[in-house]
Coordinates of C-alpha atoms in Angstrom, one line a residue:
L1 CA 6.9 -7.3 5.0
T2 CA 9.6 -4.6 4.9
L3 CA 8.5 -1.4 6.6
H4 CA 9.7 1.8 4.9
N5 CA 10.2 5.4 6.1
G6 CA 8.8 5.0 9.6
A7 CA 5.9 2.7 8.9
K8 CA 5.1 0.8 12.1
T9 CA 2.9 -1.8 13.6
I10 CA 0.9 -1.0 16.7
D11 CA -1.3 -3.7 18.3
G12 CA -1.0 -5.8 15.1
R13 CA -2.0 -3.0 12.7
L14 CA 0.1 -1.3 10.1
V15 CA 0.0 2.4 11.0
L16 CA 0.8 4.9 8.2
D17 CA 1.0 8.7 8.3
G18 CA 0.2 9.2 4.6
D19 CA 3.4 11.2 3.9
D20 CA 6.0 8.6 2.9
D21 CA 5.7 5.4 4.9
W22 CA 4.6 2.1 3.5
A23 CA 5.3 -1.7 3.6
E24 CA 6.2 -4.1 0.9
S25 CA 6.6 -7.9 0.5
A26 CA 9.4 -9.8 -1.1
P27 CA 8.7 -11.0 -4.7
L28 CA 5.9 -13.6 -4.8
A29 CA 8.0 -16.3 -6.5
S30 CA 8.0 -18.5 -3.5
A31 CA 4.2 -18.2 -3.0
L32 CA 3.0 -18.6 -6.6
A33 CA 3.6 -21.3 -9.2
A34 CA 1.8 -19.4 -12.0
P35 CA 1.1 -15.8 -13.0
L36 CA -1.3 -14.0 -10.7
V37 CA -4.5 -13.1 -12.6
A38 CA -7.6 -13.8 -10.6
K39 CA -7.2 -12.4 -7.1
T40 CA -9.0 -10.9 -4.1
F41 CA -7.6 -8.1 -2.0
E42 CA -9.1 -8.0 1.5
C43 CA -8.2 -5.5 4.3
W44 CA -9.6 -4.1 7.4
V45 CA -8.9 -0.4 7.1
A46 CA -9.3 2.7 9.3
P47 CA -8.7 5.9 7.2
A48 CA -7.2 8.7 9.3
R49 CA -8.6 11.5 7.2
L50 CA -11.5 11.3 4.8
E51 CA -10.2 14.2 2.7
Q52 CA -7.1 12.4 1.6
R53 CA -6.8 11.7 -2.1
G54 CA -5.2 8.9 -4.1
G55 CA -3.7 6.8 -1.4
G56 CA -3.3 3.1 -1.9
V57 CA -4.3 0.7 0.8
M58 CA -3.1 -2.5 -0.9
N59 CA -1.6 -3.3 -4.3
V60 CA 0.1 -6.0 -6.3
Q61 CA 2.7 -4.4 -8.6
T62 CA 5.7 -5.2 -10.8
A63 CA 9.1 -4.6 -9.3
D64 CA 9.3 -1.1 -10.7
G65 CA 5.7 -0.2 -9.7
A66 CA 4.8 0.8 -13.2
T67 CA 2.1 -2.0 -13.6
F68 CA -0.3 -2.4 -10.7
D69 CA -3.7 -3.2 -9.4
A70 CA -4.6 -1.4 -6.2
L71 CA -7.4 -0.7 -3.6
V72 CA -7.3 3.1 -3.7
F73 CA -9.1 5.8 -1.6
G74 CA -10.4 9.1 -3.0
E75 CA -8.3 9.3 -6.2
R76 CA -10.9 10.1 -8.9
E77 CA -13.8 10.7 -6.6
P78 CA -13.4 12.2 -3.1
R79 CA -14.2 9.9 -0.2
R80 CA -14.8 6.9 -2.5
W81 CA -13.0 3.6 -2.9
M82 CA -11.9 2.3 -6.3
S83 CA -9.8 -0.3 -8.0
G84 CA -6.8 1.6 -9.3
S85 CA -4.5 0.5 -12.1
N86 CA -1.7 1.8 -14.2
N87 CA -3.0 4.7 -16.3
F88 CA -6.5 3.7 -15.3
Q89 CA -6.4 0.8 -17.8
R90 CA -8.5 -1.5 -15.5
T91 CA -10.2 1.2 -13.6
Q92 CA -13.8 2.5 -13.7
D93 CA -15.7 4.6 -11.2
V94 CA -18.3 2.3 -9.5
G95 CA -20.6 4.8 -7.9
G96 CA -20.1 3.6 -4.3
T97 CA -21.2 5.8 -1.4
D98 CA -19.0 8.3 0.3
E99 CA -16.9 6.9 3.1
T100 CA -17.9 8.2 6.6
A101 CA -15.8 6.0 8.9
A102 CA -12.8 8.2 9.8
G103 CA -10.7 6.3 12.3
E104 CA -13.0 3.3 12.3
L105 CA -12.2 -0.1 10.8
V106 CA -14.2 -1.0 7.7
H107 CA -13.8 -4.2 5.8
L108 CA -12.9 -3.8 2.1
A109 CA -12.4 -6.3 -0.6
I110 CA -11.9 -6.2 -4.4
A111 CA -12.5 -9.4 -6.4
Y112 CA -10.7 -9.6 -9.8
R113 CA -12.2 -12.6 -11.7
A114 CA -10.2 -14.2 -14.5
D115 CA -13.0 -13.4 -16.9
G116 CA -12.4 -9.6 -16.4
R117 CA -15.1 -8.9 -13.9
I118 CA -14.2 -6.5 -11.0
Q119 CA -16.3 -6.0 -7.9
L120 CA -15.6 -4.0 -4.7
Y121 CA -17.1 -4.8 -1.4
R122 CA -17.5 -2.8 1.8
N123 CA -18.4 -4.5 5.1
G124 CA -19.6 -7.6 3.2
R125 CA -21.9 -5.8 0.7
A126 CA -21.3 -4.9 -2.9
Y127 CA -19.8 -1.4 -3.1
G128 CA -21.1 0.3 -6.2
R129 CA -21.5 -1.6 -9.4
A130 CA -19.4 -4.4 -10.8
Y131 CA -17.8 -3.9 -14.1
N132 CA -16.0 -5.9 -16.8
I133 CA -12.7 -5.3 -18.6
P134 CA -11.4 -7.2 -21.6
A135 CA -8.6 -9.0 -19.6
Q136 CA -7.0 -8.9 -16.2
Q137 CA -3.4 -8.1 -15.8
A138 CA -1.2 -11.1 -15.3
F139 CA 1.6 -10.6 -12.7
E140 CA 4.6 -12.9 -13.0
P141 CA 5.5 -14.4 -9.6
A142 CA 9.3 -13.5 -9.7
A143 CA 8.6 -9.9 -10.7
C144 CA 5.7 -8.9 -8.5
R145 CA 5.1 -8.0 -4.9
V146 CA 2.4 -6.7 -2.6
A147 CA 2.6 -3.3 -1.0
F148 CA 0.5 -1.6 1.6
G149 CA 0.0 2.2 2.1
V150 CA 1.1 3.2 -1.4
R151 CA -0.9 3.2 -4.7
H152 CA 2.1 2.0 -6.7
G153 CA 5.8 2.3 -6.8
S154 CA 7.3 3.7 -3.6
A155 CA 6.8 6.8 -1.6
S156 CA 5.5 9.7 -3.7
R157 CA 3.2 12.6 -3.1
G158 CA -0.4 11.7 -3.9
R159 CA 0.1 7.9 -3.7
M160 CA 0.2 7.4 0.1
F161 CA -2.5 6.3 2.5
A162 CA -3.0 7.7 6.0
G163 CA -4.6 5.4 8.5
A164 CA -4.3 1.9 9.9
I165 CA -4.5 -1.5 8.1
D166 CA -5.3 -4.5 10.2

């Protein structure tokens, strides 16, 4: 990963201040032979502040950041996790419980099935309800990358996550 704007690792964790720091992979061309459609994001996360809004923990995005799928905290509903996407095209509120673990690691995952089903998990249990969309976004290997600490694109107010990612 390339660390941007002061992002740092401490004891193996990516530590982010939520202002403008984030990390990004190189394009996934060397790791993928076909477009990325079905996928699972999985992170151990310790939010620094529960009142933060719209910060992305992990995403896969096109090179310009305009098309993305992301694990997002508090964007549409305060203190709740969601699967974010460009213009909410693949996003629905799932009715999960409010996050209470400020500064504590929680295990989060989002499973994107090829048939359009999306399910979030928190600490190994379903988080809210699963939902279906008509089709998952296909990400071309040479033109997509993974980023941590930003909802999409690069550093921008309202997109940044404050906390640690293990």
